[in-house]
mmCIF file of C-alpha atoms in Angstrom:
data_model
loop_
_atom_site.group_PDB
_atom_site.id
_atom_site.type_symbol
_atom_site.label_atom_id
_atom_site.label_comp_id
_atom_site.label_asym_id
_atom_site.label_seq_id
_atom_site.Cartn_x
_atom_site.Cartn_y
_atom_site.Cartn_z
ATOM 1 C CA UNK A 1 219.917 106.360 71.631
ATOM 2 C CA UNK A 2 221.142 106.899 74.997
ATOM 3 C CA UNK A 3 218.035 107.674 76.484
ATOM 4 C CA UNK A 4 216.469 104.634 74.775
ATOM 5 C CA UNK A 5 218.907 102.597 75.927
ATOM 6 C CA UNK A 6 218.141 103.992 79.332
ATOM 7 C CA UNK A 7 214.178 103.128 78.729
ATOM 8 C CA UNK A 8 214.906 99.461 77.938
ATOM 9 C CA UNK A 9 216.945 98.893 81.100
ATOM 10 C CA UNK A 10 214.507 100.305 83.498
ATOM 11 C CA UNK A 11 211.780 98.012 81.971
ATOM 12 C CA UNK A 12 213.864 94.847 82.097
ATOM 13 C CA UNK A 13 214.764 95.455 85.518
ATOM 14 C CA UNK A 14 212.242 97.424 87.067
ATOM 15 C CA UNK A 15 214.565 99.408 88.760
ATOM 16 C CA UNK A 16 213.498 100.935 91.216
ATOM 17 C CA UNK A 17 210.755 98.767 92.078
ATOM 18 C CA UNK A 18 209.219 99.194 88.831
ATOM 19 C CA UNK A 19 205.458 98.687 89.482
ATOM 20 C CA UNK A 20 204.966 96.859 86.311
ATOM 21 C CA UNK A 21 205.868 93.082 86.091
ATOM 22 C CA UNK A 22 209.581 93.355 84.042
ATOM 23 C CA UNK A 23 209.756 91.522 80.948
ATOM 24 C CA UNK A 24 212.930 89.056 80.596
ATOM 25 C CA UNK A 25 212.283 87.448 77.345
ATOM 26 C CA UNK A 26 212.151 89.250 73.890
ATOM 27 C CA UNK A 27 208.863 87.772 72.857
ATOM 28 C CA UNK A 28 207.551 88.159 76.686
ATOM 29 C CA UNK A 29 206.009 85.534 77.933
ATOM 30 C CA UNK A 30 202.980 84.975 76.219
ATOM 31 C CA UNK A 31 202.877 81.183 75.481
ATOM 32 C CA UNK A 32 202.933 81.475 71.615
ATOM 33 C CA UNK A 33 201.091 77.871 70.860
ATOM 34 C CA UNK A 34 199.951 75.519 73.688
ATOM 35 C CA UNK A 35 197.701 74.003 71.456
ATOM 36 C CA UNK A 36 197.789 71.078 69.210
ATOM 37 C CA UNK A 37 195.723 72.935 66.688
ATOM 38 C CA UNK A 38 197.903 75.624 66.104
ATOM 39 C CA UNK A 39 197.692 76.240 62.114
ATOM 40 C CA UNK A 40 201.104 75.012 61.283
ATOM 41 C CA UNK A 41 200.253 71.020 63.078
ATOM 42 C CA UNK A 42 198.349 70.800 59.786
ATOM 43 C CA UNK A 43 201.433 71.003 58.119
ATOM 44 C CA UNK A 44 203.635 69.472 61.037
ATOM 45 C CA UNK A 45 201.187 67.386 63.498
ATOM 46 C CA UNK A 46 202.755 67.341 66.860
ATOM 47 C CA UNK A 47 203.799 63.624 68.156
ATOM 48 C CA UNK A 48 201.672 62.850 70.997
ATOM 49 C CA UNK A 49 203.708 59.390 72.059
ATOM 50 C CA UNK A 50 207.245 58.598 71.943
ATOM 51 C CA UNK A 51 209.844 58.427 68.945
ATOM 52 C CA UNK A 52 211.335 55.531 70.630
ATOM 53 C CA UNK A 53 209.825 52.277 70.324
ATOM 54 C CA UNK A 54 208.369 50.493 73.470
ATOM 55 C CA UNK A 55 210.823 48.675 76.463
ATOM 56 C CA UNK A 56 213.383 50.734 74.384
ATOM 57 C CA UNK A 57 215.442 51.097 77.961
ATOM 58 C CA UNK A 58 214.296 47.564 79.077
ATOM 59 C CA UNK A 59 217.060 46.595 81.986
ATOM 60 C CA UNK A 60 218.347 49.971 81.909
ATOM 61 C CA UNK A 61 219.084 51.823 85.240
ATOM 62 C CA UNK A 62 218.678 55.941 84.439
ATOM 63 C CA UNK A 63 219.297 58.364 87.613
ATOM 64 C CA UNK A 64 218.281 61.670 87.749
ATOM 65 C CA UNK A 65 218.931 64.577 89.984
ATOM 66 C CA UNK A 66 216.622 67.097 90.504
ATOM 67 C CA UNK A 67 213.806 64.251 89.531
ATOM 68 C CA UNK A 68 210.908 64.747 91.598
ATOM 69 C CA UNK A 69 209.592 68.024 89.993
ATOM 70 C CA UNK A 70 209.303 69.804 86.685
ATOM 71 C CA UNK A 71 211.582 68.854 83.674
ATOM 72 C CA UNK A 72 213.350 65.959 85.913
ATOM 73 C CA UNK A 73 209.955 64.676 86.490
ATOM 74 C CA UNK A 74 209.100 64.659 82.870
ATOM 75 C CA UNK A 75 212.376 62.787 81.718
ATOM 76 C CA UNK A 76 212.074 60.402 84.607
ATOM 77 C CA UNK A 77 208.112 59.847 83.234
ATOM 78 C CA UNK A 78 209.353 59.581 80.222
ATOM 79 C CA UNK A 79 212.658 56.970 80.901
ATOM 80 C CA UNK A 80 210.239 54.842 83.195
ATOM 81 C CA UNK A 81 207.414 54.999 80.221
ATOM 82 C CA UNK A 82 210.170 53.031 78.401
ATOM 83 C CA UNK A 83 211.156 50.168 80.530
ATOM 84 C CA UNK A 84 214.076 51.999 82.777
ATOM 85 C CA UNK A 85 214.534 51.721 86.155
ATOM 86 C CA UNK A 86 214.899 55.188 87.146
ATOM 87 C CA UNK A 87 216.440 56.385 90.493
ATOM 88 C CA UNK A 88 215.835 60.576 91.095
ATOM 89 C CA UNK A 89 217.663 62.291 93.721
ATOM 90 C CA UNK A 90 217.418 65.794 95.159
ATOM 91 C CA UNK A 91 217.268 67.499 98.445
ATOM 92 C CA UNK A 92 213.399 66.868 99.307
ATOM 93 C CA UNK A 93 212.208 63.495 99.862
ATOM 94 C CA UNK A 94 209.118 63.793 100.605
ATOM 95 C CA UNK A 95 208.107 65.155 97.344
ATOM 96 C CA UNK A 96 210.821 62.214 95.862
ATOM 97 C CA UNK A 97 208.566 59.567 97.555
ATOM 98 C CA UNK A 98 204.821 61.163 95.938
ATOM 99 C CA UNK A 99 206.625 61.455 92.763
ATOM 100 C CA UNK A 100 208.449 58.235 92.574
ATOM 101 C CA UNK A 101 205.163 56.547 93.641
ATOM 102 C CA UNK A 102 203.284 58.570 90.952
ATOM 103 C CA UNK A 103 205.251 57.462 88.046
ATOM 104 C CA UNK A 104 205.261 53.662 89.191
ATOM 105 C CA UNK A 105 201.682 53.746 89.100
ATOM 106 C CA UNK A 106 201.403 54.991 85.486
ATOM 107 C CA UNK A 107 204.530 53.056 84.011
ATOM 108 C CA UNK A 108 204.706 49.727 86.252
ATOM 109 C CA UNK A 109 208.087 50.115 87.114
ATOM 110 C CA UNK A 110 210.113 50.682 89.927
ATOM 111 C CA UNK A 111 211.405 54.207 90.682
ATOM 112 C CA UNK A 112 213.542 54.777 93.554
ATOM 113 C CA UNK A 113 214.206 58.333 95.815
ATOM 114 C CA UNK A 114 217.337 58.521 97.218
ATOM 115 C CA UNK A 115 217.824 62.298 99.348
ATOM 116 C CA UNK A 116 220.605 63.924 97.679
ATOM 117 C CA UNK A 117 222.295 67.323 97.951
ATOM 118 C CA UNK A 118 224.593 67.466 95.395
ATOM 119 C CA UNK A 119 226.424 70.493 96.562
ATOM 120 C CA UNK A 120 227.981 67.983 99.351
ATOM 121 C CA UNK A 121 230.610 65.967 97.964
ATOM 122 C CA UNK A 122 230.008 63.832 100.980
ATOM 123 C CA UNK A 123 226.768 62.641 100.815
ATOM 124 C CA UNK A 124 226.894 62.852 96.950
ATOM 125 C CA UNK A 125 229.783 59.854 97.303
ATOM 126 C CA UNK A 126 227.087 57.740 99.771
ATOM 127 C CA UNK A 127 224.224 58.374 97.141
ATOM 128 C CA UNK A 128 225.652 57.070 94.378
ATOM 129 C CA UNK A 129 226.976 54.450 96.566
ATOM 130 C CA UNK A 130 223.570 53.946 97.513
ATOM 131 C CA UNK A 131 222.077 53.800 93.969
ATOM 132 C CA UNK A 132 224.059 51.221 93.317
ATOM 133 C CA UNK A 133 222.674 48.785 95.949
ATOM 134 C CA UNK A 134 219.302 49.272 94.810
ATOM 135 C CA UNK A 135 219.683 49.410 91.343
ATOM 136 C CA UNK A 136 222.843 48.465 89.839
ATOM 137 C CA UNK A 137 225.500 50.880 88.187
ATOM 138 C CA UNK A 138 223.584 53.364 86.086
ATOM 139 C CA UNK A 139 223.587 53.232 82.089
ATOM 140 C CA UNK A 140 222.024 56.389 81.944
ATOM 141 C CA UNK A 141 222.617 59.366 84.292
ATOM 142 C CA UNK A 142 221.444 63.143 83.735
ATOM 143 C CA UNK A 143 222.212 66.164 85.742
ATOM 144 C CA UNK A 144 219.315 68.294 86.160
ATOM 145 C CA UNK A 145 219.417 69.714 89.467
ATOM 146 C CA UNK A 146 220.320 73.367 89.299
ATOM 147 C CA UNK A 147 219.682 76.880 90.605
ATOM 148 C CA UNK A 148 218.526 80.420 89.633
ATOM 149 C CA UNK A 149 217.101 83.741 90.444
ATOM 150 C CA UNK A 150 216.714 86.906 88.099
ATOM 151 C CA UNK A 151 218.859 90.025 89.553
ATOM 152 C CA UNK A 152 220.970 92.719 88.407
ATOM 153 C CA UNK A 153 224.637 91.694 88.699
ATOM 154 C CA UNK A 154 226.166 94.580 90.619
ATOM 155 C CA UNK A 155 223.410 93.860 93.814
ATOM 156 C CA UNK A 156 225.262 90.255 93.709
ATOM 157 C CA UNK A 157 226.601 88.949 96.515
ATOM 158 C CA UNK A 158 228.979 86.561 97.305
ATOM 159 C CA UNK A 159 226.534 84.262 98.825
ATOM 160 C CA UNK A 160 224.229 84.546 95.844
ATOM 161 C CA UNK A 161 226.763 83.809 93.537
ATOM 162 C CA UNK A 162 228.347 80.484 95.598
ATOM 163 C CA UNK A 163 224.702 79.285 96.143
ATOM 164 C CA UNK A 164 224.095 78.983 92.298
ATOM 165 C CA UNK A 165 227.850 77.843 91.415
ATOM 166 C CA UNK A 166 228.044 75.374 94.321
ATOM 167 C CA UNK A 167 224.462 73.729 93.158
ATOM 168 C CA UNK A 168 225.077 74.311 89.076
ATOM 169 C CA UNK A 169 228.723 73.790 88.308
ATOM 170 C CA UNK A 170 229.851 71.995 91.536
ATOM 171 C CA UNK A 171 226.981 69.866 91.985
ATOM 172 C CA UNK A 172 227.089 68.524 88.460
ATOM 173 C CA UNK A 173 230.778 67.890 88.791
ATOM 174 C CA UNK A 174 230.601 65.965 92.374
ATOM 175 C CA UNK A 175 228.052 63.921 90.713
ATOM 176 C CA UNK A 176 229.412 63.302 87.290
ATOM 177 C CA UNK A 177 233.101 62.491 89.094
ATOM 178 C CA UNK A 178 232.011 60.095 91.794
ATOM 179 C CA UNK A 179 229.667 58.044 88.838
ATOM 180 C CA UNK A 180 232.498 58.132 86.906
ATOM 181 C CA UNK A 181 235.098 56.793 88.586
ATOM 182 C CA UNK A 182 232.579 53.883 90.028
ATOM 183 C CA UNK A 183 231.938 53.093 86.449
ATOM 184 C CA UNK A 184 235.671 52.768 85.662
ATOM 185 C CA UNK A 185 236.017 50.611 88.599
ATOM 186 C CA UNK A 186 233.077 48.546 86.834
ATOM 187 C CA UNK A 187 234.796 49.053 83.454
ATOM 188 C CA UNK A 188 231.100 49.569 81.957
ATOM 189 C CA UNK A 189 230.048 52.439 80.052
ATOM 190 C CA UNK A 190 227.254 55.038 80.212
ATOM 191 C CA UNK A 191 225.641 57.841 78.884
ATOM 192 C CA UNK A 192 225.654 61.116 80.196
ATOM 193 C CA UNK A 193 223.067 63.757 79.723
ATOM 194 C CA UNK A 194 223.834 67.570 81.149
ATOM 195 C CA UNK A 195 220.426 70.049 80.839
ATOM 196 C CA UNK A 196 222.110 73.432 80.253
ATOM 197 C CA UNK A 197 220.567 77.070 79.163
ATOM 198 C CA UNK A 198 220.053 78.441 75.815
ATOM 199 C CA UNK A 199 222.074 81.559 77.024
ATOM 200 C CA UNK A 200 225.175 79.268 78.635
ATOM 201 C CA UNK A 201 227.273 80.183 74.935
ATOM 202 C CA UNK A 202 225.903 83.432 74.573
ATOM 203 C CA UNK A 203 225.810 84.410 78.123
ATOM 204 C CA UNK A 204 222.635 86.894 79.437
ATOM 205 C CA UNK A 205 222.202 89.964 81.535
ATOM 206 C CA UNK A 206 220.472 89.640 85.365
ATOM 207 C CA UNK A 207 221.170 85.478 85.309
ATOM 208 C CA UNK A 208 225.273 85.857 85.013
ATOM 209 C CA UNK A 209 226.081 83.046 88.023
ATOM 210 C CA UNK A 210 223.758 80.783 86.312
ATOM 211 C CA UNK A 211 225.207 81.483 82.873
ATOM 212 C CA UNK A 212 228.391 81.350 84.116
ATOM 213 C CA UNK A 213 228.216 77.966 86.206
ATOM 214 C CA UNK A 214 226.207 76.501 82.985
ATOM 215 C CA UNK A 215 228.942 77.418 80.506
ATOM 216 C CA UNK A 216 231.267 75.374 83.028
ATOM 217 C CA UNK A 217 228.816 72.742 82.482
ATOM 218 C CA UNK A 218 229.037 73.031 79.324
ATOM 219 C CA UNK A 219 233.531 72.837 79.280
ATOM 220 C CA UNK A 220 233.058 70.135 81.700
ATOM 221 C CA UNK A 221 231.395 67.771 79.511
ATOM 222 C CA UNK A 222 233.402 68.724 76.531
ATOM 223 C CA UNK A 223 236.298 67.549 78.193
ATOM 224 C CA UNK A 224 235.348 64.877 79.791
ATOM 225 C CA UNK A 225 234.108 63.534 76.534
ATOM 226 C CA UNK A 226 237.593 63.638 75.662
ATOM 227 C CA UNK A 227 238.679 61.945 77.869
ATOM 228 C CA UNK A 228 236.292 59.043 79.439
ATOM 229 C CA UNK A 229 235.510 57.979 75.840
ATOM 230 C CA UNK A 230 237.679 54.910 75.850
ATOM 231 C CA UNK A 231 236.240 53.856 78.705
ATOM 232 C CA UNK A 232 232.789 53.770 76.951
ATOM 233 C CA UNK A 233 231.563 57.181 78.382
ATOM 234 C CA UNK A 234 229.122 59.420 76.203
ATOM 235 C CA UNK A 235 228.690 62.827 77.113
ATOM 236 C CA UNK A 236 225.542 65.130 75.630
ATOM 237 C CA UNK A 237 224.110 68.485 76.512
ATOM 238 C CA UNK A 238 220.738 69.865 75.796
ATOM 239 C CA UNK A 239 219.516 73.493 76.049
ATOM 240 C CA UNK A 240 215.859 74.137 76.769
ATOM 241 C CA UNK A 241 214.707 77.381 76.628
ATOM 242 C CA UNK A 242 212.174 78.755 79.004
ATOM 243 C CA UNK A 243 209.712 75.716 79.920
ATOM 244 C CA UNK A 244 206.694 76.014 81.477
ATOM 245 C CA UNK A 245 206.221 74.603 84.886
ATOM 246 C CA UNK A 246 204.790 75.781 87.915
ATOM 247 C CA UNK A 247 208.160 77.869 89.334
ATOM 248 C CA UNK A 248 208.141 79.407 85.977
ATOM 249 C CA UNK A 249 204.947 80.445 86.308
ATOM 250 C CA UNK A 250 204.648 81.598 89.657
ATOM 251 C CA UNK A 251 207.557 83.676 89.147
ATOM 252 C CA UNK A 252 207.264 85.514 85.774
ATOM 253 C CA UNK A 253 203.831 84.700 84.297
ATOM 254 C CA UNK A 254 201.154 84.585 86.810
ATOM 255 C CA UNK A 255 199.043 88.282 87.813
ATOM 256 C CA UNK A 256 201.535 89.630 90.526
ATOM 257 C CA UNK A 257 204.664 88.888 90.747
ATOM 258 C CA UNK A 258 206.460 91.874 89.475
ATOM 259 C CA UNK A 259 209.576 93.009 91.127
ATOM 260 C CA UNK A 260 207.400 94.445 94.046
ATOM 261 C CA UNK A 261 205.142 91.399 94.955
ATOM 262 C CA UNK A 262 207.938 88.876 93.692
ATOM 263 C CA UNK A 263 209.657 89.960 97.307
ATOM 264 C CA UNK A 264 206.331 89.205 99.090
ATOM 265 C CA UNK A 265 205.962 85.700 98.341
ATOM 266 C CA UNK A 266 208.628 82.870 98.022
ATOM 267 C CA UNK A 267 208.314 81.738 94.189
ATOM 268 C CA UNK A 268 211.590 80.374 93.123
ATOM 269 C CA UNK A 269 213.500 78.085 95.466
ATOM 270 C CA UNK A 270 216.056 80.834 95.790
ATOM 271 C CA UNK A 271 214.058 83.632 95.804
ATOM 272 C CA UNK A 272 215.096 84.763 98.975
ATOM 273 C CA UNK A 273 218.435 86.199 97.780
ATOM 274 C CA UNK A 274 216.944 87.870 94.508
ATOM 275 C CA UNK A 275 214.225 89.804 97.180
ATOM 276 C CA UNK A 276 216.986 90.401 99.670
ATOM 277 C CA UNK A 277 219.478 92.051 96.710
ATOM 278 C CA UNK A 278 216.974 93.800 95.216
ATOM 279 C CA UNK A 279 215.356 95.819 98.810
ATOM 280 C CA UNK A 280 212.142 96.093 98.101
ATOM 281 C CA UNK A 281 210.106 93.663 100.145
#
């Protein structure tokens, strides 16, 4: 058993320098069903347009961190498909601007990019300050900007695990506080969405800063449902497991990028630690 036990670890980390790309998910990661004809959509037919019904966020204002690529991109698609206004924030403009204009030109509507790191309290307070010049006080806000690599905890340094925290935990807190308290001031109500981890409860091996910060997440919204209900506040938290976007792919999925070449070429947007923990490069 111990041996076995042994076995498993070496393959899930590919220590050292395992020349075979290291699985991190039980069922690897094969895509199971991509496609719409998968047997059971006979059964179950996938929805191919919204639940919601048309202009269903008609003169609503939705802001989004982290909204110019991937799952942010999606929801803000998605809000802006419906009538919002939507406002995304993160660190790169440039790729705010092409997105923002991108979703306009399918949807109609206006979406603004506002620079935003939200691991500075600072300019965190002039965003939001910002966002509501242009746009109003939002109804909707979600907190999707985040952080993660894949290495074993005891290579962890403190830099590695501050750089996750401060984006994660910190990040969502600095925005979710300073939106708050402008709503108060307002006295109008919102609804909050948080985009967690399916391992934030359960916590995971090789992903523990992210796990950790998420769970805060997780506490944070808890209590400040609590709390910032009577002032019309609704907190909410989703989990998605492992999605696949382009980072994702580059990272784990594509011909490769095992533990080896994952140190040759940037894939994740904090890949530099992970390759500098882990020695191999």
């Amino acid at each position: 058993m111990a041996l076995l036990g042994r076995v498993l670890l070496l393959r899930v980390t590919g220590l050292p320098c395992y020349p075979a790309a290291p699985r991190f998910f039980s069922n690897g990661t094969k895509t199971l069903y991509q496609s719409i004809d998968a047997p059971q959509s006979k059964f179950f037919p996938p929805l191919s347009k919204p639940m919601l019904p048309a202009n269903t966020f008609q003169g609503k204002v939705a802001f989004i961190t982290g909204g110019g690529t991937g799952l942010g991109k999606a929801m803000t698609t998605f809000l802006s498909s419906l009538g919002a206004q939507c406002v995304i924030a993160s660190r790169n403009l440039d790729v705010l601007k092409a997105t923002a204009e991108e979703i306009s030109s399918k949807t109609g509507n206006k979406v603004h990019a506002l620079r935003c790191d939200v691991r500075d309290p600072d300019m965190v307070h002039n965003t939001v300050l910002e966002l509501i010049k242009v746009a109003g006080h939002p109804d909707v806000v979600i907190n999707n900007a985040a952080g993660n690599f894949i290495s074993p905890s005891e290579r962890l340094s403190p830099n590695a695990w501050k750089t996750i925290t401060d984006i994660v935990l910190n990040g969502t807190a600095y925005v979710t506080l300073e939106i708050g308290k402008q709503l108060i001031k307002a006295q109008k109500g919102a609804a909050f969405l948080a985009i967690t981890t399916v391992y934030a409860e359960t916590g995971s091996g090789f992903v523990m800063p992210s796990s950790s910060a998420k769970s805060g997440v997780e506490a944070m919204n808890k209590s400040l449902a609590a709390e910032w209900g009577r002032y019309g506040m609704r907190f909410n938290i989703i989990q998605p497991g492992p999605i696949k976007t382009k980072k994702l792919e580059e990272c784990i999925e594509s011909p490769g990028t095992g533990v080896r070449d994952g140190c040759k070429s940037p894939c994740w947007e904090l890949n530099w630690v992970f390759c500098k923990s882990i020695k191999c490069a």
